[in-house]
GROMACS .gro file of C-alpha atoms in nm:
model
  397
    1UNK     CA    1  13.234   4.841  27.705
    2UNK     CA    2  13.533   5.028  27.567
    3UNK     CA    3  13.486   5.240  27.258
    4UNK     CA    4  13.728   5.457  27.066
    5UNK     CA    5  13.661   5.736  26.815
    6UNK     CA    6  13.866   5.751  26.500
    7UNK     CA    7  14.184   5.956  26.498
    8UNK     CA    8  14.038   6.276  26.350
    9UNK     CA    9  13.786   6.289  26.637
   10UNK     CA   10  14.066   6.231  26.889
   11UNK     CA   11  14.242   6.531  26.736
   12UNK     CA   12  13.923   6.735  26.744
   13UNK     CA   13  13.877   6.655  27.113
   14UNK     CA   14  14.236   6.763  27.192
   15UNK     CA   15  14.350   6.415  27.294
   16UNK     CA   16  14.607   6.400  27.017
   17UNK     CA   17  14.786   6.729  27.084
   18UNK     CA   18  15.082   6.540  27.229
   19UNK     CA   19  15.133   6.243  26.994
   20UNK     CA   20  15.338   6.055  27.255
   21UNK     CA   21  15.096   6.096  27.546
   22UNK     CA   22  14.853   5.804  27.557
   23UNK     CA   23  14.744   5.542  27.813
   24UNK     CA   24  14.993   5.274  27.916
   25UNK     CA   25  14.819   4.982  28.078
   26UNK     CA   26  15.133   4.814  28.214
   27UNK     CA   27  15.223   5.135  28.402
   28UNK     CA   28  14.859   5.205  28.491
   29UNK     CA   29  14.906   5.546  28.337
   30UNK     CA   30  14.620   5.745  28.186
   31UNK     CA   31  14.669   6.104  28.070
   32UNK     CA   32  14.459   6.351  28.268
   33UNK     CA   33  14.254   6.464  27.969
   34UNK     CA   34  14.184   6.106  27.865
   35UNK     CA   35  14.065   6.031  28.217
   36UNK     CA   36  13.841   6.339  28.207
   37UNK     CA   37  13.677   6.200  27.891
   38UNK     CA   38  13.595   5.874  28.075
   39UNK     CA   39  13.867   5.656  27.923
   40UNK     CA   40  13.813   5.284  27.979
   41UNK     CA   41  14.107   5.049  27.928
   42UNK     CA   42  14.138   4.757  27.688
   43UNK     CA   43  14.229   4.486  27.935
   44UNK     CA   44  14.073   4.161  27.811
   45UNK     CA   45  14.025   3.814  27.952
   46UNK     CA   46  14.165   3.520  27.753
   47UNK     CA   47  13.893   3.255  27.778
   48UNK     CA   48  14.129   2.996  27.625
   49UNK     CA   49  14.390   3.058  27.894
   50UNK     CA   50  14.200   3.044  28.226
   51UNK     CA   51  14.071   3.403  28.182
   52UNK     CA   52  14.423   3.543  28.204
   53UNK     CA   53  14.432   3.922  28.169
   54UNK     CA   54  14.562   4.061  27.839
   55UNK     CA   55  14.644   4.414  27.734
   56UNK     CA   56  14.453   4.426  27.406
   57UNK     CA   57  14.650   4.726  27.283
   58UNK     CA   58  15.001   4.585  27.320
   59UNK     CA   59  14.879   4.248  27.186
   60UNK     CA   60  14.927   4.422  26.848
   61UNK     CA   61  15.270   4.544  26.952
   62UNK     CA   62  15.349   4.857  27.151
   63UNK     CA   63  15.200   5.171  26.990
   64UNK     CA   64  15.443   5.443  26.889
   65UNK     CA   65  15.199   5.736  26.912
   66UNK     CA   66  14.836   5.829  26.969
   67UNK     CA   67  14.743   5.737  26.611
   68UNK     CA   68  14.885   5.385  26.658
   69UNK     CA   69  14.696   5.355  26.987
   70UNK     CA   70  14.368   5.456  26.825
   71UNK     CA   71  14.417   5.215  26.532
   72UNK     CA   72  14.468   4.925  26.773
   73UNK     CA   73  14.163   5.021  26.980
   74UNK     CA   74  13.949   5.030  26.661
   75UNK     CA   75  14.040   4.668  26.583
   76UNK     CA   76  13.972   4.556  26.941
   77UNK     CA   77  13.627   4.717  26.940
   78UNK     CA   78  13.552   4.576  26.595
   79UNK     CA   79  13.635   4.223  26.709
   80UNK     CA   80  13.460   4.262  27.042
   81UNK     CA   81  13.128   4.381  26.907
   82UNK     CA   82  13.125   4.138  26.618
   83UNK     CA   83  13.176   3.847  26.857
   84UNK     CA   84  12.910   3.983  27.093
   85UNK     CA   85  12.636   3.996  26.834
   86UNK     CA   86  12.735   3.678  26.650
   87UNK     CA   87  12.731   3.496  26.983
   88UNK     CA   88  12.378   3.618  27.040
   89UNK     CA   89  12.273   3.516  26.686
   90UNK     CA   90  12.412   3.167  26.746
   91UNK     CA   91  12.183   3.113  27.046
   92UNK     CA   92  11.886   3.335  26.972
   93UNK     CA   93  11.653   3.045  26.881
   94UNK     CA   94  11.773   2.794  27.140
   95UNK     CA   95  11.568   2.699  27.445
   96UNK     CA   96  11.639   2.887  27.765
   97UNK     CA   97  11.784   2.571  27.920
   98UNK     CA   98  12.039   2.560  27.636
   99UNK     CA   99  12.146   2.919  27.685
  100UNK     CA  100  11.904   3.072  27.438
  101UNK     CA  101  11.840   3.445  27.443
  102UNK     CA  102  11.532   3.607  27.294
  103UNK     CA  103  11.671   3.961  27.262
  104UNK     CA  104  11.982   4.173  27.291
  105UNK     CA  105  12.001   4.541  27.378
  106UNK     CA  106  12.288   4.764  27.271
  107UNK     CA  107  12.333   5.030  27.537
  108UNK     CA  108  12.417   5.282  27.423
  109UNK     CA  109  12.474   5.379  27.059
  110UNK     CA  110  12.611   5.727  27.134
  111UNK     CA  111  12.758   5.909  27.429
  112UNK     CA  112  12.595   6.236  27.539
  113UNK     CA  113  12.932   6.409  27.512
  114UNK     CA  114  13.281   6.340  27.363
  115UNK     CA  115  13.349   6.032  27.569
  116UNK     CA  116  13.579   5.731  27.538
  117UNK     CA  117  13.343   5.455  27.636
  118UNK     CA  118  13.015   5.298  27.529
  119UNK     CA  119  12.914   5.414  27.180
  120UNK     CA  120  12.894   5.307  26.815
  121UNK     CA  121  12.942   5.654  26.668
  122UNK     CA  122  13.104   5.951  26.830
  123UNK     CA  123  12.973   6.288  26.948
  124UNK     CA  124  13.014   6.433  26.594
  125UNK     CA  125  12.843   6.129  26.435
  126UNK     CA  126  13.171   5.975  26.314
  127UNK     CA  127  13.170   5.597  26.270
  128UNK     CA  128  13.392   5.366  26.473
  129UNK     CA  129  13.527   5.013  26.478
  130UNK     CA  130  13.246   4.929  26.722
  131UNK     CA  131  12.987   5.016  26.459
  132UNK     CA  132  13.170   4.802  26.202
  133UNK     CA  133  13.164   4.510  26.446
  134UNK     CA  134  12.790   4.542  26.503
  135UNK     CA  135  12.719   4.576  26.133
  136UNK     CA  136  12.915   4.262  26.048
  137UNK     CA  137  12.790   4.079  26.358
  138UNK     CA  138  12.429   4.136  26.261
  139UNK     CA  139  12.448   4.107  25.883
  140UNK     CA  140  12.791   4.089  25.728
  141UNK     CA  141  12.897   4.210  25.386
  142UNK     CA  142  12.617   4.133  25.137
  143UNK     CA  143  12.586   4.099  24.765
  144UNK     CA  144  12.220   4.019  24.720
  145UNK     CA  145  12.069   3.945  24.382
  146UNK     CA  146  11.760   4.129  24.262
  147UNK     CA  147  11.523   3.877  24.414
  148UNK     CA  148  11.628   3.980  24.767
  149UNK     CA  149  11.720   3.622  24.854
  150UNK     CA  150  11.902   3.612  25.180
  151UNK     CA  151  11.780   3.936  25.336
  152UNK     CA  152  11.719   3.754  25.664
  153UNK     CA  153  12.028   3.531  25.650
  154UNK     CA  154  12.358   3.567  25.835
  155UNK     CA  155  12.665   3.354  25.767
  156UNK     CA  156  12.918   3.340  26.049
  157UNK     CA  157  13.194   3.136  26.205
  158UNK     CA  158  13.137   3.021  26.561
  159UNK     CA  159  13.478   3.079  26.717
  160UNK     CA  160  13.398   2.856  27.014
  161UNK     CA  161  13.300   2.548  26.810
  162UNK     CA  162  13.476   2.635  26.478
  163UNK     CA  163  13.161   2.552  26.283
  164UNK     CA  164  13.007   2.761  26.009
  165UNK     CA  165  12.659   2.878  26.103
  166UNK     CA  166  12.377   2.994  25.880
  167UNK     CA  167  12.128   3.199  26.076
  168UNK     CA  168  11.778   3.251  25.935
  169UNK     CA  169  11.609   3.530  26.131
  170UNK     CA  170  11.310   3.546  25.899
  171UNK     CA  171  10.960   3.407  25.935
  172UNK     CA  172  10.991   3.212  25.612
  173UNK     CA  173  11.214   2.921  25.515
  174UNK     CA  174  11.516   2.988  25.300
  175UNK     CA  175  11.408   2.756  25.019
  176UNK     CA  176  11.739   2.710  24.828
  177UNK     CA  177  12.036   2.492  24.895
  178UNK     CA  178  12.322   2.710  25.010
  179UNK     CA  179  12.695   2.648  24.993
  180UNK     CA  180  12.948   2.796  25.232
  181UNK     CA  181  13.323   2.816  25.196
  182UNK     CA  182  13.606   2.912  25.430
  183UNK     CA  183  13.924   3.054  25.284
  184UNK     CA  184  14.233   3.140  25.489
  185UNK     CA  185  14.483   3.410  25.392
  186UNK     CA  186  14.806   3.562  25.521
  187UNK     CA  187  14.839   3.937  25.527
  188UNK     CA  188  15.048   3.922  25.210
  189UNK     CA  189  14.746   3.785  25.027
  190UNK     CA  190  14.864   3.426  24.998
  191UNK     CA  191  14.583   3.174  25.041
  192UNK     CA  192  14.695   2.894  25.273
  193UNK     CA  193  14.380   2.684  25.285
  194UNK     CA  194  14.049   2.670  25.103
  195UNK     CA  195  13.749   2.465  25.217
  196UNK     CA  196  13.440   2.444  24.996
  197UNK     CA  197  13.124   2.243  24.990
  198UNK     CA  198  12.970   2.316  25.332
  199UNK     CA  199  12.615   2.247  25.215
  200UNK     CA  200  12.306   2.378  25.391
  201UNK     CA  201  11.966   2.250  25.283
  202UNK     CA  202  11.654   2.466  25.298
  203UNK     CA  203  11.680   2.647  25.631
  204UNK     CA  204  11.372   2.660  25.852
  205UNK     CA  205  11.246   2.998  25.972
  206UNK     CA  206  11.397   3.131  26.295
  207UNK     CA  207  11.667   2.865  26.318
  208UNK     CA  208  12.041   2.816  26.294
  209UNK     CA  209  12.197   2.553  26.067
  210UNK     CA  210  12.550   2.438  26.146
  211UNK     CA  211  12.828   2.269  25.950
  212UNK     CA  212  13.080   2.016  26.064
  213UNK     CA  213  13.393   2.146  26.235
  214UNK     CA  214  13.616   2.325  25.985
  215UNK     CA  215  13.987   2.270  25.936
  216UNK     CA  216  14.237   2.510  26.086
  217UNK     CA  217  14.559   2.561  25.891
  218UNK     CA  218  14.875   2.439  26.054
  219UNK     CA  219  15.103   2.729  26.138
  220UNK     CA  220  15.457   2.742  26.009
  221UNK     CA  221  15.595   3.075  25.892
  222UNK     CA  222  15.291   3.274  25.995
  223UNK     CA  223  15.094   3.339  26.310
  224UNK     CA  224  14.797   3.561  26.222
  225UNK     CA  225  14.549   3.449  25.957
  226UNK     CA  226  14.241   3.606  25.799
  227UNK     CA  227  13.942   3.378  25.748
  228UNK     CA  228  13.682   3.462  25.485
  229UNK     CA  229  13.348   3.285  25.535
  230UNK     CA  230  13.127   3.311  25.227
  231UNK     CA  231  12.776   3.196  25.148
  232UNK     CA  232  12.644   3.134  24.798
  233UNK     CA  233  12.283   3.054  24.735
  234UNK     CA  234  12.197   2.977  24.373
  235UNK     CA  235  11.846   2.905  24.261
  236UNK     CA  236  11.780   2.539  24.179
  237UNK     CA  237  12.138   2.447  24.268
  238UNK     CA  238  12.262   2.635  23.964
  239UNK     CA  239  12.636   2.564  23.958
  240UNK     CA  240  12.908   2.672  23.718
  241UNK     CA  241  13.222   2.456  23.715
  242UNK     CA  242  13.153   2.355  24.070
  243UNK     CA  243  13.116   2.715  24.189
  244UNK     CA  244  12.793   2.884  24.283
  245UNK     CA  245  12.672   3.189  24.094
  246UNK     CA  246  12.570   3.432  24.366
  247UNK     CA  247  12.815   3.511  24.642
  248UNK     CA  248  12.562   3.672  24.871
  249UNK     CA  249  12.729   3.705  25.208
  250UNK     CA  250  13.083   3.739  25.332
  251UNK     CA  251  13.221   3.769  25.685
  252UNK     CA  252  13.586   3.813  25.781
  253UNK     CA  253  13.779   3.715  26.093
  254UNK     CA  254  14.142   3.765  26.195
  255UNK     CA  255  14.285   3.511  26.434
  256UNK     CA  256  14.617   3.427  26.593
  257UNK     CA  257  14.738   3.072  26.648
  258UNK     CA  258  15.030   2.916  26.831
  259UNK     CA  259  15.245   2.629  26.704
  260UNK     CA  260  14.990   2.368  26.812
  261UNK     CA  261  14.702   2.536  26.631
  262UNK     CA  262  14.537   2.679  26.941
  263UNK     CA  263  14.405   3.031  26.966
  264UNK     CA  264  14.602   3.300  27.140
  265UNK     CA  265  14.577   3.678  27.149
  266UNK     CA  266  14.916   3.765  27.006
  267UNK     CA  267  14.872   3.997  26.708
  268UNK     CA  268  15.223   4.144  26.711
  269UNK     CA  269  15.268   4.019  26.355
  270UNK     CA  270  15.002   4.271  26.250
  271UNK     CA  271  15.181   4.547  26.440
  272UNK     CA  272  15.506   4.464  26.262
  273UNK     CA  273  15.320   4.466  25.930
  274UNK     CA  274  15.181   4.811  26.010
  275UNK     CA  275  15.531   4.939  26.091
  276UNK     CA  276  15.739   4.775  25.820
  277UNK     CA  277  15.513   4.659  25.537
  278UNK     CA  278  15.475   4.521  25.279
  279UNK     CA  279  15.192   4.761  25.200
  280UNK     CA  280  14.910   4.728  24.946
  281UNK     CA  281  14.892   4.943  24.638
  282UNK     CA  282  14.536   5.082  24.637
  283UNK     CA  283  14.363   5.316  24.396
  284UNK     CA  284  14.007   5.441  24.369
  285UNK     CA  285  13.769   5.664  24.183
  286UNK     CA  286  13.411   5.783  24.213
  287UNK     CA  287  13.169   5.593  23.986
  288UNK     CA  288  12.857   5.797  24.059
  289UNK     CA  289  12.728   6.079  24.277
  290UNK     CA  290  12.363   6.167  24.343
  291UNK     CA  291  12.173   6.398  24.573
  292UNK     CA  292  11.854   6.304  24.754
  293UNK     CA  293  11.603   6.549  24.611
  294UNK     CA  294  11.302   6.378  24.763
  295UNK     CA  295  11.367   6.479  25.124
  296UNK     CA  296  11.644   6.711  25.237
  297UNK     CA  297  11.879   6.799  24.951
  298UNK     CA  298  12.191   6.794  25.168
  299UNK     CA  299  12.202   6.412  25.168
  300UNK     CA  300  12.413   6.248  24.900
  301UNK     CA  301  12.512   5.902  24.778
  302UNK     CA  302  12.835   5.810  24.605
  303UNK     CA  303  12.958   5.485  24.456
  304UNK     CA  304  13.334   5.443  24.486
  305UNK     CA  305  13.545   5.175  24.319
  306UNK     CA  306  13.841   5.057  24.527
  307UNK     CA  307  14.108   4.858  24.347
  308UNK     CA  308  14.396   4.669  24.505
  309UNK     CA  309  14.674   4.616  24.254
  310UNK     CA  310  14.705   4.244  24.174
  311UNK     CA  311  15.080   4.277  24.210
  312UNK     CA  312  15.049   4.404  24.568
  313UNK     CA  313  15.232   4.202  24.830
  314UNK     CA  314  14.961   4.268  25.089
  315UNK     CA  315  14.589   4.282  25.141
  316UNK     CA  316  14.409   4.606  25.233
  317UNK     CA  317  14.287   4.555  25.590
  318UNK     CA  318  14.025   4.745  25.793
  319UNK     CA  319  13.936   5.021  25.542
  320UNK     CA  320  13.776   5.327  25.696
  321UNK     CA  321  13.623   5.609  25.489
  322UNK     CA  322  13.604   5.985  25.554
  323UNK     CA  323  13.459   6.259  25.332
  324UNK     CA  324  13.547   6.628  25.320
  325UNK     CA  325  13.378   6.929  25.162
  326UNK     CA  326  13.526   7.216  24.963
  327UNK     CA  327  13.589   7.409  25.284
  328UNK     CA  328  13.801   7.126  25.423
  329UNK     CA  329  13.539   7.023  25.683
  330UNK     CA  330  13.470   6.658  25.753
  331UNK     CA  331  13.124   6.538  25.649
  332UNK     CA  332  12.936   6.342  25.915
  333UNK     CA  333  12.746   6.122  25.932
  334UNK     CA  334  12.905   5.906  25.666
  335UNK     CA  335  12.767   5.553  25.633
  336UNK     CA  336  12.929   5.280  25.430
  337UNK     CA  337  12.947   4.901  25.407
  338UNK     CA  338  13.279   4.745  25.319
  339UNK     CA  339  13.449   4.410  25.389
  340UNK     CA  340  13.717   4.401  25.655
  341UNK     CA  341  13.965   4.270  25.397
  342UNK     CA  342  14.015   4.371  25.035
  343UNK     CA  343  14.214   4.106  24.856
  344UNK     CA  344  14.486   4.192  24.605
  345UNK     CA  345  14.285   4.023  24.332
  346UNK     CA  346  13.949   4.197  24.369
  347UNK     CA  347  13.779   4.525  24.287
  348UNK     CA  348  13.526   4.644  24.543
  349UNK     CA  349  13.242   4.893  24.492
  350UNK     CA  350  13.156   5.078  24.813
  351UNK     CA  351  12.840   5.283  24.851
  352UNK     CA  352  12.873   5.591  25.072
  353UNK     CA  353  12.577   5.783  25.219
  354UNK     CA  354  12.662   6.122  25.362
  355UNK     CA  355  12.532   6.469  25.433
  356UNK     CA  356  12.669   6.808  25.330
  357UNK     CA  357  12.718   7.061  25.607
  358UNK     CA  358  12.550   7.341  25.412
  359UNK     CA  359  12.457   7.463  25.066
  360UNK     CA  360  12.781   7.661  25.058
  361UNK     CA  361  12.999   7.366  24.974
  362UNK     CA  362  13.005   7.026  24.807
  363UNK     CA  363  13.193   6.697  24.826
  364UNK     CA  364  13.562   6.762  24.752
  365UNK     CA  365  13.743   6.440  24.842
  366UNK     CA  366  13.710   6.097  24.999
  367UNK     CA  367  13.986   5.959  25.218
  368UNK     CA  368  14.039   5.591  25.294
  369UNK     CA  369  14.257   5.474  25.584
  370UNK     CA  370  14.392   5.120  25.618
  371UNK     CA  371  14.557   4.933  25.902
  372UNK     CA  372  14.879   4.915  25.706
  373UNK     CA  373  14.986   5.139  25.419
  374UNK     CA  374  14.931   5.488  25.291
  375UNK     CA  375  14.608   5.680  25.317
  376UNK     CA  376  14.416   5.683  24.986
  377UNK     CA  377  14.284   6.018  24.863
  378UNK     CA  378  14.010   6.022  24.600
  379UNK     CA  379  13.969   6.384  24.487
  380UNK     CA  380  13.675   6.542  24.305
  381UNK     CA  381  13.823   6.743  24.021
  382UNK     CA  382  13.527   6.982  23.985
  383UNK     CA  383  13.309   6.978  24.301
  384UNK     CA  384  13.077   7.255  24.180
  385UNK     CA  385  12.994   7.075  23.858
  386UNK     CA  386  12.950   6.750  24.049
  387UNK     CA  387  12.685   6.906  24.273
  388UNK     CA  388  12.513   7.086  23.987
  389UNK     CA  389  12.491   6.767  23.786
  390UNK     CA  390  12.343   6.591  24.091
  391UNK     CA  391  12.072   6.857  24.119
  392UNK     CA  392  12.198   7.108  24.375
  393UNK     CA  393  12.339   7.455  24.310
  394UNK     CA  394  12.593   7.525  24.587
  395UNK     CA  395  12.625   7.885  24.705
  396UNK     CA  396  13.002   7.899  24.665
  397UNK     CA  397  13.152   8.228  24.774
   0.00000   0.00000   0.00000
């Protein structure tokens, strides 16, 4: 399947030297260097429209430059891989006659050279939208309590049936009653519909529990919506004012609807948002930084608080993190788990796991890119002291 590195890898590969030279599906044009790196197009089939062919890139509006092209490809891969693995999870315990599948193989996780197809992380170990899709498709964003409840659970929305599904991949029953909710938002952060009370009883091991069909908001002044599917699982049905205590899982989806409420693949509204705003006001700072002194000391962990100003007129969509050392070099691999959407009423703590390139430098800054809006820079004021405090003495020149 198609895969796309993030923009800094595209630049590193030389594919971004001419910002206006990128593939154009309608003209069947592929730049020579992109073709050399095994570019695969983003032509999709619309299952809801007799498998009509769709240019996934221009579905978000025509890109203006290579960076726009790459951002669109990241979202396509994210959606594609999330749907692939959630579709498997939905059927993994069904009988063969009912379409059940006992296993799924991801081939391959990395390309053996800087390629443009078939990988979850690039040649330099940079993460991609494909990896985000697999992560969410297999687990989703989790907030587990200390008991570890839910470590084998997956909450998801079946886009074919529009039912909420609770997948229990473990060998033991999930003993608590769980409550799912589906909340729909516009990109400006306005909630247009909230559905609560999808109740799941104790879930048997290796099974999938399903809700009734959910409601789909009627479209008026909007076309693209973001759906947040959340699972809460309190012990002994512990409720507070009708709300459950522990919001354990959260999965996000972005969908486009026509005037009759049917799916389509027209995301031009998101492209216009990227071009013209409104943009979120996002800030962040490092809460903690530690070095792994048990194994190889170059590995580090940082907790970062991301805050979207409540007065923002937009959500923060598709956050992607990068880290740089004191020499200005990007630090890969960098692993993180973050929701696809940060609402303009929430603070989010993101845990980053990364590796220094050498003992001659330390973490200097963290950059966060969003689909729409300015890049967020979180600088380390005193990198040398940060590393020393964490237990490593960098050999700064």
